[in-house]
Amino acid sequence: MHPALLASDYPLLNLFWTIAEIFLWVLWFMLLFRVIGDIFTDDTLGGGTKAAWTIFVIIVPFLGIFVYLIARGRGMGERSLKRAQEQEEQFRAYVRESAGTSSHADELTRLAELKNRGDLTEEEYQRAKAKLLS
């Protein structure tokens, strides 16, 4: 008779299973934090609903996560995409504002050049100057 072979008889197999378990735990915690983050960043949920989902996810984590993913999983991606687009637009607006805006002195110089070349009348120049300085 052969004695039963155990996984502990193969150290490399033990290492593989340990790595697989660590990977699954890390994956689980990433999913847990993603769901909790989605609960708190969703503006369509009220405070009571957010509290209920959070309690459900914390008290019964496996069932809570799976129920949340089934009930609201599709919206998670849409909300994440919407937040990313809003952040991108805010960044682009900031860059446009920072890089594209010239000083009042530059604008006044440009207006004076236009007036000197005859492209602007004295009245148009004064109106543009007043608008710029206000």
mmCIF file of C-alpha atoms in Angstrom:
data_model
loop_
_atom_site.group_PDB
_atom_site.id
_atom_site.type_symbol
_atom_site.label_atom_id
_atom_site.label_comp_id
_atom_site.label_asym_id
_atom_site.label_seq_id
_atom_site.Cartn_x
_atom_site.Cartn_y
_atom_site.Cartn_z
ATOM 1 C CA MET A 1 0.000 0.000 0.000
ATOM 2 C CA HIS A 2 1.085 3.496 -0.791
ATOM 3 C CA PRO A 3 0.644 6.117 1.861
ATOM 4 C CA ALA A 4 -1.604 8.999 0.859
ATOM 5 C CA LEU A 5 0.303 11.767 -0.844
ATOM 6 C CA LEU A 6 -0.306 15.170 0.629
ATOM 7 C CA ALA A 7 0.341 18.599 -0.819
ATOM 8 C CA SER A 8 2.772 19.125 2.039
ATOM 9 C CA ASP A 9 4.929 16.425 0.476
ATOM 10 C CA TYR A 10 5.646 18.827 -2.409
ATOM 11 C CA PRO A 11 7.173 22.143 -1.225
ATOM 12 C CA LEU A 12 6.810 23.761 -4.641
ATOM 13 C CA LEU A 13 3.089 22.973 -4.650
ATOM 14 C CA ASN A 14 2.812 24.527 -1.166
ATOM 15 C CA LEU A 15 4.454 27.662 -2.510
ATOM 16 C CA PHE A 16 2.075 27.766 -5.459
ATOM 17 C CA TRP A 17 -1.001 27.467 -3.250
ATOM 18 C CA THR A 18 0.304 30.119 -0.860
ATOM 19 C CA ILE A 19 0.874 32.539 -3.736
ATOM 20 C CA ALA A 20 -2.600 31.754 -5.140
ATOM 21 C CA GLU A 21 -4.214 32.414 -1.741
ATOM 22 C CA ILE A 22 -2.364 35.707 -1.313
ATOM 23 C CA PHE A 23 -3.378 36.750 -4.828
ATOM 24 C CA LEU A 24 -7.037 35.956 -4.150
ATOM 25 C CA TRP A 25 -7.003 37.866 -0.843
ATOM 26 C CA VAL A 26 -5.446 40.923 -2.485
ATOM 27 C CA LEU A 27 -8.007 40.682 -5.285
ATOM 28 C CA TRP A 28 -10.813 40.407 -2.750
ATOM 29 C CA PHE A 29 -9.682 43.479 -0.796
ATOM 30 C CA MET A 30 -9.298 45.483 -4.003
ATOM 31 C CA LEU A 31 -12.873 44.582 -4.927
ATOM 32 C CA LEU A 32 -14.096 45.431 -1.421
ATOM 33 C CA PHE A 33 -12.442 48.867 -1.479
ATOM 34 C CA ARG A 34 -13.698 49.530 -5.014
ATOM 35 C CA VAL A 35 -17.292 48.786 -3.974
ATOM 36 C CA ILE A 36 -17.068 50.879 -0.803
ATOM 37 C CA GLY A 37 -15.498 53.706 -2.801
ATOM 38 C CA ASP A 38 -18.303 53.490 -5.360
ATOM 39 C CA ILE A 39 -20.914 53.608 -2.605
ATOM 40 C CA PHE A 40 -19.489 56.831 -1.180
ATOM 41 C CA THR A 41 -18.856 58.579 -4.501
ATOM 42 C CA ASP A 42 -22.274 57.859 -6.012
ATOM 43 C CA ASP A 43 -24.257 61.096 -5.902
ATOM 44 C CA THR A 44 -27.557 59.404 -6.759
ATOM 45 C CA LEU A 45 -27.660 57.514 -3.441
ATOM 46 C CA GLY A 46 -28.979 59.183 -0.323
ATOM 47 C CA GLY A 47 -27.242 59.053 3.041
ATOM 48 C CA GLY A 48 -29.457 56.286 4.410
ATOM 49 C CA THR A 49 -28.970 54.131 1.347
ATOM 50 C CA LYS A 50 -25.212 54.625 1.496
ATOM 51 C CA ALA A 51 -25.218 53.654 5.170
ATOM 52 C CA ALA A 52 -27.335 50.565 4.484
ATOM 53 C CA TRP A 53 -25.087 49.378 1.642
ATOM 54 C CA THR A 54 -21.967 50.019 3.723
ATOM 55 C CA ILE A 55 -23.329 48.107 6.709
ATOM 56 C CA PHE A 56 -24.438 45.254 4.451
ATOM 57 C CA VAL A 57 -21.007 45.072 2.786
ATOM 58 C CA ILE A 58 -19.152 45.201 6.117
ATOM 59 C CA ILE A 59 -21.387 42.805 8.105
ATOM 60 C CA VAL A 60 -21.755 40.175 5.370
ATOM 61 C CA PRO A 61 -18.839 40.989 3.047
ATOM 62 C CA PHE A 62 -19.005 38.151 0.506
ATOM 63 C CA LEU A 63 -22.765 38.272 0.066
ATOM 64 C CA GLY A 64 -22.814 42.083 0.271
ATOM 65 C CA ILE A 65 -20.208 42.494 -2.466
ATOM 66 C CA PHE A 66 -21.892 40.010 -4.774
ATOM 67 C CA VAL A 67 -25.341 41.540 -4.260
ATOM 68 C CA TYR A 68 -23.933 45.042 -4.850
ATOM 69 C CA LEU A 69 -22.212 43.917 -8.046
ATOM 70 C CA ILE A 70 -25.405 42.293 -9.309
ATOM 71 C CA ALA A 71 -27.642 45.233 -8.367
ATOM 72 C CA ARG A 72 -25.369 48.150 -9.236
ATOM 73 C CA GLY A 73 -22.399 46.671 -11.112
ATOM 74 C CA ARG A 74 -23.225 48.152 -14.509
ATOM 75 C CA GLY A 75 -23.455 51.637 -13.049
ATOM 76 C CA MET A 76 -20.046 51.309 -11.381
ATOM 77 C CA GLY A 77 -18.259 51.448 -14.713
ATOM 78 C CA GLU A 78 -20.441 54.271 -16.006
ATOM 79 C CA ARG A 79 -19.889 56.355 -12.869
ATOM 80 C CA SER A 80 -16.167 55.688 -12.976
ATOM 81 C CA LEU A 81 -16.004 56.736 -16.634
ATOM 82 C CA LYS A 82 -18.042 59.870 -15.917
ATOM 83 C CA ARG A 83 -15.715 60.857 -13.030
ATOM 84 C CA ALA A 84 -12.651 60.284 -15.224
ATOM 85 C CA GLN A 85 -14.134 62.422 -18.014
ATOM 86 C CA GLU A 86 -14.997 65.216 -15.573
ATOM 87 C CA GLN A 87 -11.477 65.158 -14.124
ATOM 88 C CA GLU A 88 -9.989 65.230 -17.630
ATOM 89 C CA GLU A 89 -12.172 68.200 -18.595
ATOM 90 C CA GLN A 90 -11.234 70.061 -15.410
ATOM 91 C CA PHE A 91 -7.561 69.393 -16.114
ATOM 92 C CA ARG A 92 -7.880 70.612 -19.710
ATOM 93 C CA ALA A 93 -9.738 73.743 -18.573
ATOM 94 C CA TYR A 94 -7.000 74.435 -16.022
ATOM 95 C CA VAL A 95 -4.287 74.016 -18.657
ATOM 96 C CA ARG A 96 -6.157 76.263 -21.109
ATOM 97 C CA GLU A 97 -6.651 78.856 -18.400
ATOM 98 C CA SER A 98 -3.028 78.713 -17.247
ATOM 99 C CA ALA A 99 -1.334 78.533 -20.626
ATOM 100 C CA GLY A 100 -3.714 80.532 -22.798
ATOM 101 C CA THR A 101 -4.300 83.555 -20.651
ATOM 102 C CA SER A 102 -1.991 86.457 -21.250
ATOM 103 C CA SER A 103 -1.511 89.390 -18.957
ATOM 104 C CA HIS A 104 -3.502 92.620 -19.170
ATOM 105 C CA ALA A 105 -0.377 94.457 -20.285
ATOM 106 C CA ASP A 106 -0.007 92.146 -23.297
ATOM 107 C CA GLU A 107 -3.648 92.648 -24.224
ATOM 108 C CA LEU A 108 -3.357 96.434 -23.906
ATOM 109 C CA THR A 109 -0.232 96.396 -26.084
ATOM 110 C CA ARG A 110 -2.069 94.361 -28.712
ATOM 111 C CA LEU A 111 -5.023 96.756 -28.629
ATOM 112 C CA ALA A 112 -2.709 99.766 -28.986
ATOM 113 C CA GLU A 113 -1.032 98.164 -32.006
ATOM 114 C CA LEU A 114 -4.430 97.524 -33.608
ATOM 115 C CA LYS A 115 -5.416 101.154 -33.005
ATOM 116 C CA ASN A 116 -2.108 102.462 -34.390
ATOM 117 C CA ARG A 117 -2.467 100.396 -37.545
ATOM 118 C CA GLY A 118 -5.976 101.743 -38.033
ATOM 119 C CA ASP A 119 -7.734 98.421 -37.491
ATOM 120 C CA LEU A 120 -9.598 99.897 -34.483
ATOM 121 C CA THR A 121 -11.212 103.302 -34.158
ATOM 122 C CA GLU A 122 -10.623 105.388 -31.034
ATOM 123 C CA GLU A 123 -14.108 104.496 -29.766
ATOM 124 C CA GLU A 124 -13.573 100.729 -30.298
ATOM 125 C CA TYR A 125 -10.186 100.969 -28.632
ATOM 126 C CA GLN A 126 -11.612 102.733 -25.558
ATOM 127 C CA ARG A 127 -14.475 100.224 -25.305
ATOM 128 C CA ALA A 128 -12.114 97.230 -25.541
ATOM 129 C CA LYS A 129 -9.713 98.835 -23.066
ATOM 130 C CA ALA A 130 -12.517 99.499 -20.562
ATOM 131 C CA LYS A 131 -13.793 95.934 -20.961
ATOM 132 C CA LEU A 132 -10.297 94.536 -20.419
ATOM 133 C CA LEU A 133 -9.617 96.643 -17.338
ATOM 134 C CA SER A 134 -12.977 95.926 -15.699
#
